[in-house]
Amino acid sequence: MIAVLKHGSTKADEKKVIKLIEAEGFTAHPDTGAETTIVGVVGAAPDKKINLKEKLQVMSVVEKVVVISDPYKLTSWNFKQDKTVIDLGDGVKVGGDELTIMAGPCSVENKEQILETARIVKAAGAKILRGGAFKPRTSPYSFQGLGEEGLMLLAEARAETGLKVITELMDIAHIDVVCKYADIIQIGARNMQNYALLKEIGKLDKPVMLKRGMAATIKEWLLAAEYVMNEGNHNVILCERGVRTFGEETRNTMDLSSIPLVQQLSHLPVIADPSHGTGRWELVIPVARAAAAVGADGIMVEVHPHPKNALSDGPQSLKPANFRLLMDELDAITTSLKTFKAREKKIAYK
Ligand code: PEP
Ligand code: MN
């Protein structure tokens, strides 16, 4: 943090500022220039920093206070030197050396649909089955999900295929029932800043995937993860699912640059969701390829045996044959990517 003093400030003003900084337990590093004096602030705990910033800001001799360091702690590389790998058991990991594929319908609709999809995605190489039982829909008149019945069907699909299950939690009231069936709890874009919900899942011993809010900055997204981790649950996965911009041709704008950026800032794994990121099945394969190429730790993709009949997100769901095609292509990309990753390790994003 740097305090910039007002033009024409005196040595006495500078001393006043230094006195306050030191009284708060920090070290002051003044730099007296011909025109402007700045005072660098170093040390003490981050929570004290906010307090000092406010105290400096109200001093009449201070022009402005510039914060240099990032506000995240637990999500950052400073807190943990090794990348977070979420181990779901049976050899399924998120954040390890493999590109982890999560695939399945937007919503669980009925037994045949979810079992058929689970068999298809498993045979193609996916490790995790997705499917919403509690659906956040823009309209209250749209299909809201099957609730616990949907969760039971996901569990049935897991028992048959061995796939792990990820499903969305929308409400604190449903924590127990969702935890009973899910291997990973998904927090959707609309709930990324539901701090009460984030704090509650922070108390659980269950992996969480936190989707980026549709208008969230990277800082807000990481601070949302910080809420979960601060309560003790460090098994957090991030998911880029596109942000809202002015274009109407795609449902969202898939922010691919956020993936390597977040990986440079944080040790948490980052998944890409090109289905919600584009909203159009024709764009899902090329954007998924690109996400793998920028180094995503996994891809979440919506797959439906009959997208035309889907109760939600049919237009962005891949048909089984296209999903198989995508899986082959991703294999080719991850093979070449291993060379790049080995090189990146030497650059050391820390
Ligand atoms: C979903 O994954 O089905 C979903 C609703 O996603 P998002 O929260 O990203 O809109
Ligand atoms: Mn969906």
Short mmCIF file of C-alpha atoms and ligand atoms in Angstrom, two decimals:
data_model
loop_
_atom_site.label_atom_id
_atom_site.label_comp_id
_atom_site.label_asym_id
_atom_site.label_seq_id
_atom_site.Cartn_x
_atom_site.Cartn_y
_atom_site.Cartn_z
CA MET A 1 0.00 0.00 0.00
CA ILE A 2 1.22 3.47 -0.82
CA ALA A 3 0.02 6.78 0.62
CA VAL A 4 0.47 9.69 -1.80
CA LEU A 5 0.69 13.01 0.04
CA LYS A 6 -0.89 16.21 -1.25
CA HIS A 7 1.14 18.54 -3.47
CA GLY A 8 3.09 20.97 -1.28
CA SER A 9 3.02 18.79 1.83
CA THR A 10 5.70 19.52 4.40
CA LYS A 11 8.18 17.39 6.33
CA ALA A 12 5.85 17.73 9.34
CA ASP A 13 2.94 16.28 7.29
CA GLU A 14 5.13 13.38 6.25
CA LYS A 15 6.03 12.73 9.89
CA LYS A 16 2.34 12.70 10.88
CA VAL A 17 1.64 10.04 8.26
CA ILE A 18 4.63 7.93 9.30
CA LYS A 19 3.55 8.17 12.95
CA LEU A 20 0.12 6.77 12.16
CA ILE A 21 1.54 3.94 10.00
CA GLU A 22 3.96 2.91 12.74
CA ALA A 23 1.33 3.20 15.47
CA GLU A 24 -0.76 0.65 13.53
CA GLY A 25 2.15 -1.81 13.52
CA PHE A 26 3.42 -1.26 9.96
CA THR A 27 6.75 -0.02 8.63
CA ALA A 28 6.83 3.23 6.64
CA HIS A 29 9.14 3.83 3.68
CA PRO A 30 8.98 7.52 2.70
CA ASP A 31 10.19 8.81 -0.63
CA THR A 32 10.37 12.59 -0.71
CA GLY A 33 10.27 13.94 -4.25
CA ALA A 34 10.58 17.51 -5.52
CA GLU A 35 6.84 17.62 -6.33
CA THR A 36 5.23 14.76 -4.45
CA THR A 37 5.99 12.68 -1.39
CA ILE A 38 4.88 9.09 -1.21
CA VAL A 39 5.02 6.75 1.79
CA GLY A 40 5.19 2.99 1.21
CA VAL A 41 3.55 0.77 3.84
CA VAL A 42 4.87 -2.71 4.57
CA GLY A 43 3.98 -5.49 7.03
CA ALA A 44 1.23 -6.45 9.54
CA ALA A 45 -1.87 -8.56 8.92
CA PRO A 46 -4.09 -7.96 5.86
CA ASP A 47 -7.19 -7.34 8.02
CA LYS A 48 -5.36 -4.44 9.74
CA LYS A 49 -4.47 -3.06 6.33
CA ILE A 50 -8.07 -2.15 5.48
CA ASN A 51 -8.35 -0.26 8.73
CA LEU A 52 -5.11 1.63 8.13
CA LYS A 53 -6.17 2.42 4.56
CA GLU A 54 -9.33 4.09 5.84
CA LYS A 55 -7.46 6.02 8.53
CA LEU A 56 -4.94 7.30 5.97
CA GLN A 57 -7.67 8.22 3.49
CA VAL A 58 -9.30 10.64 5.94
CA MET A 59 -6.05 12.48 6.74
CA SER A 60 -6.15 15.96 5.23
CA VAL A 61 -2.53 15.71 4.02
CA VAL A 62 -3.16 12.49 2.07
CA GLU A 63 -4.12 12.79 -1.60
CA LYS A 64 -4.87 9.10 -2.16
CA VAL A 65 -4.04 5.60 -0.97
CA VAL A 66 -3.12 2.95 -3.55
CA VAL A 67 -3.42 -0.71 -2.60
CA ILE A 68 -0.78 -2.83 -4.32
CA SER A 69 -1.18 -6.36 -3.00
CA ASP A 70 -4.13 -8.64 -3.77
CA PRO A 71 -6.89 -9.16 -1.21
CA TYR A 72 -6.94 -12.95 -1.47
CA LYS A 73 -5.05 -15.11 0.97
CA LEU A 74 -6.15 -18.74 1.07
CA THR A 75 -6.77 -19.00 -2.67
CA SER A 76 -3.38 -17.56 -3.58
CA TRP A 77 -0.02 -19.20 -4.26
CA ASN A 78 1.36 -17.38 -1.22
CA PHE A 79 -0.78 -19.58 1.01
CA LYS A 80 -0.03 -22.90 -0.72
CA GLN A 81 2.90 -23.77 -2.95
CA ASP A 82 1.38 -26.93 -4.46
CA LYS A 83 -1.52 -26.97 -6.82
CA THR A 84 -4.77 -28.16 -5.24
CA VAL A 85 -5.81 -31.59 -6.45
CA ILE A 86 -9.30 -32.69 -5.47
CA ASP A 87 -9.31 -36.46 -4.98
CA LEU A 88 -12.78 -37.91 -5.45
CA GLY A 89 -11.65 -41.50 -4.97
CA ASP A 90 -11.43 -44.41 -7.44
CA GLY A 91 -8.68 -42.58 -9.31
CA VAL A 92 -10.87 -39.58 -10.19
CA LYS A 93 -9.10 -36.30 -9.58
CA VAL A 94 -9.64 -32.66 -10.47
CA GLY A 95 -6.52 -30.51 -10.78
CA GLY A 96 -4.10 -33.38 -11.40
CA ASP A 97 -2.30 -34.23 -14.62
CA GLU A 98 -5.43 -35.32 -16.49
CA LEU A 99 -8.08 -33.18 -18.14
CA THR A 100 -11.17 -34.15 -16.13
CA ILE A 101 -14.40 -34.34 -18.07
CA MET A 102 -17.76 -33.66 -16.43
CA ALA A 103 -20.64 -34.38 -18.78
CA GLY A 104 -24.37 -34.93 -18.71
CA PRO A 105 -27.67 -33.20 -19.22
CA CYS A 106 -28.50 -29.75 -17.95
CA SER A 107 -31.33 -31.25 -15.87
CA VAL A 108 -32.13 -34.75 -14.72
CA GLU A 109 -35.46 -35.38 -16.45
CA ASN A 110 -36.30 -39.05 -15.93
CA LYS A 111 -34.66 -42.42 -15.30
CA GLU A 112 -34.18 -43.41 -18.96
CA GLN A 113 -32.66 -40.04 -19.91
CA ILE A 114 -30.10 -39.91 -17.11
CA LEU A 115 -29.11 -43.59 -17.32
CA GLU A 116 -28.74 -43.45 -21.10
CA THR A 117 -26.64 -40.27 -20.87
CA ALA A 118 -24.50 -41.68 -18.07
CA ARG A 119 -23.70 -44.82 -20.09
CA ILE A 120 -22.82 -42.73 -23.16
CA VAL A 121 -20.52 -40.27 -21.39
CA LYS A 122 -18.86 -43.01 -19.37
CA ALA A 123 -18.12 -45.05 -22.50
CA ALA A 124 -16.61 -41.94 -24.13
CA GLY A 125 -14.24 -41.34 -21.19
CA ALA A 126 -15.97 -38.85 -18.88
CA LYS A 127 -15.25 -39.31 -15.17
CA ILE A 128 -18.00 -37.18 -13.66
CA LEU A 129 -21.73 -37.08 -14.44
CA ARG A 130 -23.42 -33.69 -14.29
CA GLY A 131 -27.16 -33.13 -13.95
CA GLY A 132 -29.26 -30.57 -12.14
CA ALA A 133 -32.01 -31.64 -9.74
CA PHE A 134 -32.53 -28.15 -8.33
CA LYS A 135 -32.48 -25.79 -11.30
CA PRO A 136 -31.97 -22.02 -11.22
CA ARG A 137 -34.26 -20.97 -14.08
CA THR A 138 -34.71 -17.41 -15.31
CA SER A 139 -38.48 -17.91 -15.46
CA PRO A 140 -40.46 -19.34 -12.54
CA TYR A 141 -42.64 -21.12 -15.13
CA SER A 142 -39.75 -23.16 -16.57
CA PHE A 143 -38.91 -26.70 -15.40
CA GLN A 144 -37.42 -26.35 -11.92
CA GLY A 145 -35.87 -29.81 -11.64
CA LEU A 146 -37.00 -33.08 -10.03
CA GLY A 147 -35.59 -32.29 -6.58
CA GLU A 148 -34.68 -35.32 -4.46
CA GLU A 149 -36.09 -37.72 -7.05
CA GLY A 150 -33.49 -36.32 -9.51
CA LEU A 151 -30.73 -36.80 -6.95
CA MET A 152 -31.78 -40.41 -6.43
CA LEU A 153 -31.61 -41.00 -10.18
CA LEU A 154 -28.10 -39.53 -10.27
CA ALA A 155 -27.11 -41.92 -7.48
CA GLU A 156 -28.58 -44.80 -9.48
CA ALA A 157 -26.52 -43.77 -12.52
CA ARG A 158 -23.41 -43.59 -10.34
CA ALA A 159 -24.06 -47.06 -8.93
CA GLU A 160 -24.35 -48.49 -12.43
CA THR A 161 -21.51 -46.65 -14.18
CA GLY A 162 -19.05 -45.73 -11.43
CA LEU A 163 -19.15 -42.09 -12.54
CA LYS A 164 -18.86 -39.45 -9.80
CA VAL A 165 -21.76 -37.00 -9.53
CA ILE A 166 -21.82 -33.20 -9.59
CA THR A 167 -25.10 -31.39 -9.00
CA GLU A 168 -26.19 -27.91 -8.06
CA LEU A 169 -27.08 -26.67 -4.60
CA MET A 170 -29.19 -23.50 -4.60
CA ASP A 171 -30.45 -23.19 -1.08
CA ILE A 172 -29.12 -23.67 2.47
CA ALA A 173 -32.31 -25.64 3.18
CA HIS A 174 -31.22 -28.35 0.71
CA ILE A 175 -27.65 -28.85 1.98
CA ASP A 176 -28.33 -32.18 3.69
CA VAL A 177 -30.22 -33.75 0.84
CA VAL A 178 -27.75 -32.60 -1.86
CA CYS A 179 -24.75 -33.74 0.23
CA LYS A 180 -26.35 -37.16 0.67
CA TYR A 181 -26.10 -37.82 -3.09
CA ALA A 182 -23.43 -35.51 -4.58
CA ASP A 183 -19.68 -36.09 -4.87
CA ILE A 184 -19.20 -32.44 -5.81
CA ILE A 185 -21.58 -29.62 -4.95
CA GLN A 186 -22.00 -27.09 -7.72
CA ILE A 187 -22.65 -23.48 -6.79
CA GLY A 188 -24.12 -21.83 -9.86
CA ALA A 189 -23.33 -18.47 -11.39
CA ARG A 190 -26.40 -16.88 -9.82
CA ASN A 191 -25.28 -17.86 -6.32
CA MET A 192 -21.59 -17.00 -6.60
CA GLN A 193 -22.08 -14.08 -4.24
CA ASN A 194 -24.64 -15.71 -1.95
CA TYR A 195 -22.33 -15.30 1.01
CA ALA A 196 -24.63 -17.04 3.50
CA LEU A 197 -24.66 -20.13 1.27
CA LEU A 198 -20.89 -19.94 0.67
CA LYS A 199 -20.23 -19.82 4.42
CA GLU A 200 -22.42 -22.88 5.02
CA ILE A 201 -20.72 -24.98 2.34
CA GLY A 202 -17.42 -23.80 3.77
CA LYS A 203 -18.28 -25.80 6.88
CA LEU A 204 -18.76 -29.02 4.90
CA ASP A 205 -16.27 -31.72 4.11
CA LYS A 206 -17.37 -31.98 0.47
CA PRO A 207 -15.73 -30.70 -2.74
CA VAL A 208 -17.38 -27.61 -4.16
CA MET A 209 -17.34 -26.23 -7.69
CA LEU A 210 -17.86 -22.49 -7.74
CA LYS A 211 -19.04 -21.11 -11.05
CA ARG A 212 -18.09 -17.59 -11.99
CA GLY A 213 -20.97 -15.13 -11.61
CA MET A 214 -22.22 -13.77 -14.91
CA ALA A 215 -20.98 -10.28 -14.11
CA ALA A 216 -18.21 -11.16 -11.68
CA THR A 217 -14.67 -9.87 -11.90
CA ILE A 218 -11.80 -12.28 -11.27
CA LYS A 219 -11.26 -10.62 -7.90
CA GLU A 220 -14.89 -11.14 -6.87
CA TRP A 221 -14.77 -14.75 -8.03
CA LEU A 222 -11.62 -15.52 -6.03
CA LEU A 223 -13.00 -13.71 -3.00
CA ALA A 224 -16.13 -15.88 -3.22
CA ALA A 225 -13.83 -18.94 -3.11
CA GLU A 226 -12.09 -17.28 -0.19
CA TYR A 227 -15.44 -17.27 1.69
CA VAL A 228 -15.69 -21.06 1.35
CA MET A 229 -12.06 -21.70 2.26
CA ASN A 230 -12.13 -19.31 5.19
CA GLU A 231 -14.70 -21.59 6.88
CA GLY A 232 -12.36 -24.57 6.54
CA ASN A 233 -13.40 -26.29 3.29
CA HIS A 234 -10.36 -26.08 1.01
CA ASN A 235 -11.69 -28.47 -1.65
CA VAL A 236 -12.73 -25.77 -4.06
CA ILE A 237 -12.84 -25.99 -7.86
CA LEU A 238 -13.48 -22.89 -9.97
CA CYS A 239 -15.52 -22.96 -13.18
CA GLU A 240 -15.45 -20.34 -15.94
CA ARG A 241 -18.87 -20.36 -17.61
CA GLY A 242 -18.78 -17.10 -19.52
CA VAL A 243 -19.76 -13.59 -18.55
CA ARG A 244 -22.47 -11.31 -19.86
CA THR A 245 -21.42 -8.76 -22.45
CA PHE A 246 -23.33 -6.76 -25.09
CA GLY A 247 -23.43 -9.47 -27.77
CA GLU A 248 -26.66 -11.31 -28.46
CA GLU A 249 -25.31 -13.99 -30.77
CA THR A 250 -23.97 -16.08 -27.91
CA ARG A 251 -25.62 -16.68 -24.54
CA ASN A 252 -22.51 -15.42 -22.73
CA THR A 253 -18.99 -14.41 -23.70
CA MET A 254 -16.62 -17.25 -22.84
CA ASP A 255 -13.69 -15.61 -21.07
CA LEU A 256 -10.92 -18.05 -21.91
CA SER A 257 -8.19 -15.73 -20.70
CA SER A 258 -9.54 -16.02 -17.16
CA ILE A 259 -8.40 -19.65 -17.04
CA PRO A 260 -4.61 -19.14 -17.23
CA LEU A 261 -5.01 -15.87 -15.36
CA VAL A 262 -6.71 -17.50 -12.39
CA GLN A 263 -4.17 -20.32 -12.50
CA GLN A 264 -1.44 -17.72 -12.16
CA LEU A 265 -3.17 -16.16 -9.17
CA SER A 266 -4.46 -19.27 -7.46
CA HIS A 267 -3.57 -22.90 -6.72
CA LEU A 268 -7.23 -23.95 -7.23
CA PRO A 269 -8.19 -26.03 -10.29
CA VAL A 270 -10.19 -24.28 -13.02
CA ILE A 271 -12.80 -25.99 -15.18
CA ALA A 272 -14.27 -24.55 -18.40
CA ASP A 273 -17.98 -24.76 -19.25
CA PRO A 274 -18.32 -24.01 -22.98
CA SER A 275 -22.01 -25.03 -22.94
CA HIS A 276 -23.18 -22.12 -20.79
CA GLY A 277 -20.24 -20.06 -22.11
CA THR A 278 -21.66 -20.06 -25.64
CA GLY A 279 -25.26 -21.31 -25.43
CA ARG A 280 -24.93 -22.94 -28.87
CA TRP A 281 -24.02 -26.57 -29.44
CA GLU A 282 -22.19 -25.73 -32.71
CA LEU A 283 -19.72 -23.62 -30.69
CA VAL A 284 -19.21 -26.07 -27.85
CA ILE A 285 -16.62 -28.28 -29.59
CA PRO A 286 -14.32 -25.49 -30.86
CA VAL A 287 -14.50 -23.57 -27.56
CA ALA A 288 -13.92 -26.74 -25.52
CA ARG A 289 -10.83 -27.42 -27.63
CA ALA A 290 -9.62 -23.88 -26.96
CA ALA A 291 -10.27 -24.24 -23.22
CA ALA A 292 -8.18 -27.40 -23.13
CA ALA A 293 -5.46 -25.61 -25.07
CA VAL A 294 -5.27 -22.70 -22.61
CA GLY A 295 -4.72 -25.25 -19.86
CA ALA A 296 -8.11 -25.76 -18.17
CA ASP A 297 -8.03 -28.52 -15.57
CA GLY A 298 -11.24 -29.94 -16.94
CA ILE A 299 -14.26 -29.37 -19.14
CA MET A 300 -17.90 -29.44 -18.14
CA VAL A 301 -20.18 -30.07 -21.06
CA GLU A 302 -23.91 -30.61 -21.47
CA VAL A 303 -24.86 -33.79 -23.33
CA HIS A 304 -28.38 -34.99 -24.05
CA PRO A 305 -29.45 -38.12 -25.96
CA HIS A 306 -32.19 -36.07 -27.67
CA PRO A 307 -31.43 -32.34 -27.35
CA LYS A 308 -34.64 -31.41 -29.18
CA ASN A 309 -36.69 -32.89 -26.34
CA ALA A 310 -34.57 -31.49 -23.49
CA LEU A 311 -36.47 -29.76 -20.70
CA SER A 312 -33.63 -27.24 -20.33
CA ASP A 313 -30.68 -26.05 -22.42
CA GLY A 314 -31.32 -28.29 -25.45
CA PRO A 315 -29.79 -25.73 -27.88
CA GLN A 316 -26.40 -25.95 -26.13
CA SER A 317 -26.40 -29.71 -25.53
CA LEU A 318 -24.20 -32.01 -27.57
CA LYS A 319 -25.66 -35.14 -29.12
CA PRO A 320 -23.82 -38.34 -28.09
CA ALA A 321 -21.95 -38.66 -31.41
CA ASN A 322 -20.62 -35.11 -31.17
CA PHE A 323 -19.58 -35.67 -27.57
CA ARG A 324 -17.56 -38.72 -28.64
CA LEU A 325 -15.94 -36.63 -31.36
CA LEU A 326 -15.03 -33.96 -28.82
CA MET A 327 -13.49 -36.54 -26.48
CA ASP A 328 -11.22 -37.78 -29.28
CA GLU A 329 -10.15 -34.25 -30.11
CA LEU A 330 -9.46 -33.40 -26.48
CA ASP A 331 -7.20 -36.42 -26.27
CA ALA A 332 -5.10 -35.08 -29.13
CA ILE A 333 -4.92 -31.62 -27.54
CA THR A 334 -3.93 -32.85 -24.08
CA THR A 335 -1.12 -34.91 -25.56
CA SER A 336 0.53 -31.86 -27.13
CA LEU A 337 -0.30 -29.76 -24.11
CA LYS A 338 1.87 -31.91 -21.85
CA THR A 339 4.95 -30.50 -23.59
CA PHE A 340 3.78 -26.92 -23.05
CA LYS A 341 2.91 -27.56 -19.41
CA ALA A 342 6.36 -28.96 -18.70
CA ARG A 343 7.80 -25.78 -20.16
CA GLU A 344 5.37 -23.59 -18.18
CA LYS A 345 6.49 -25.21 -14.93
CA LYS A 346 9.91 -23.72 -15.53
CA ILE A 347 8.33 -20.25 -15.87
CA ALA A 348 6.76 -20.86 -12.41
CA TYR A 349 3.55 -18.89 -12.03
CA LYS A 350 4.04 -17.85 -8.44
C1 PEP B 1 -25.81 -25.32 -14.96
O1 PEP B 1 -24.64 -25.74 -14.90
O2 PEP B 1 -26.77 -26.03 -15.27
C2 PEP B 1 -26.08 -23.89 -14.70
C3 PEP B 1 -27.29 -23.47 -14.37
O3 PEP B 1 -24.99 -23.13 -14.90
P1 PEP B 1 -24.69 -21.59 -14.54
O4 PEP B 1 -24.85 -21.47 -13.05
O5 PEP B 1 -23.30 -21.42 -15.01
O6 PEP B 1 -25.68 -20.76 -15.31
MN MN B 2 -27.71 -25.77 -18.23
#
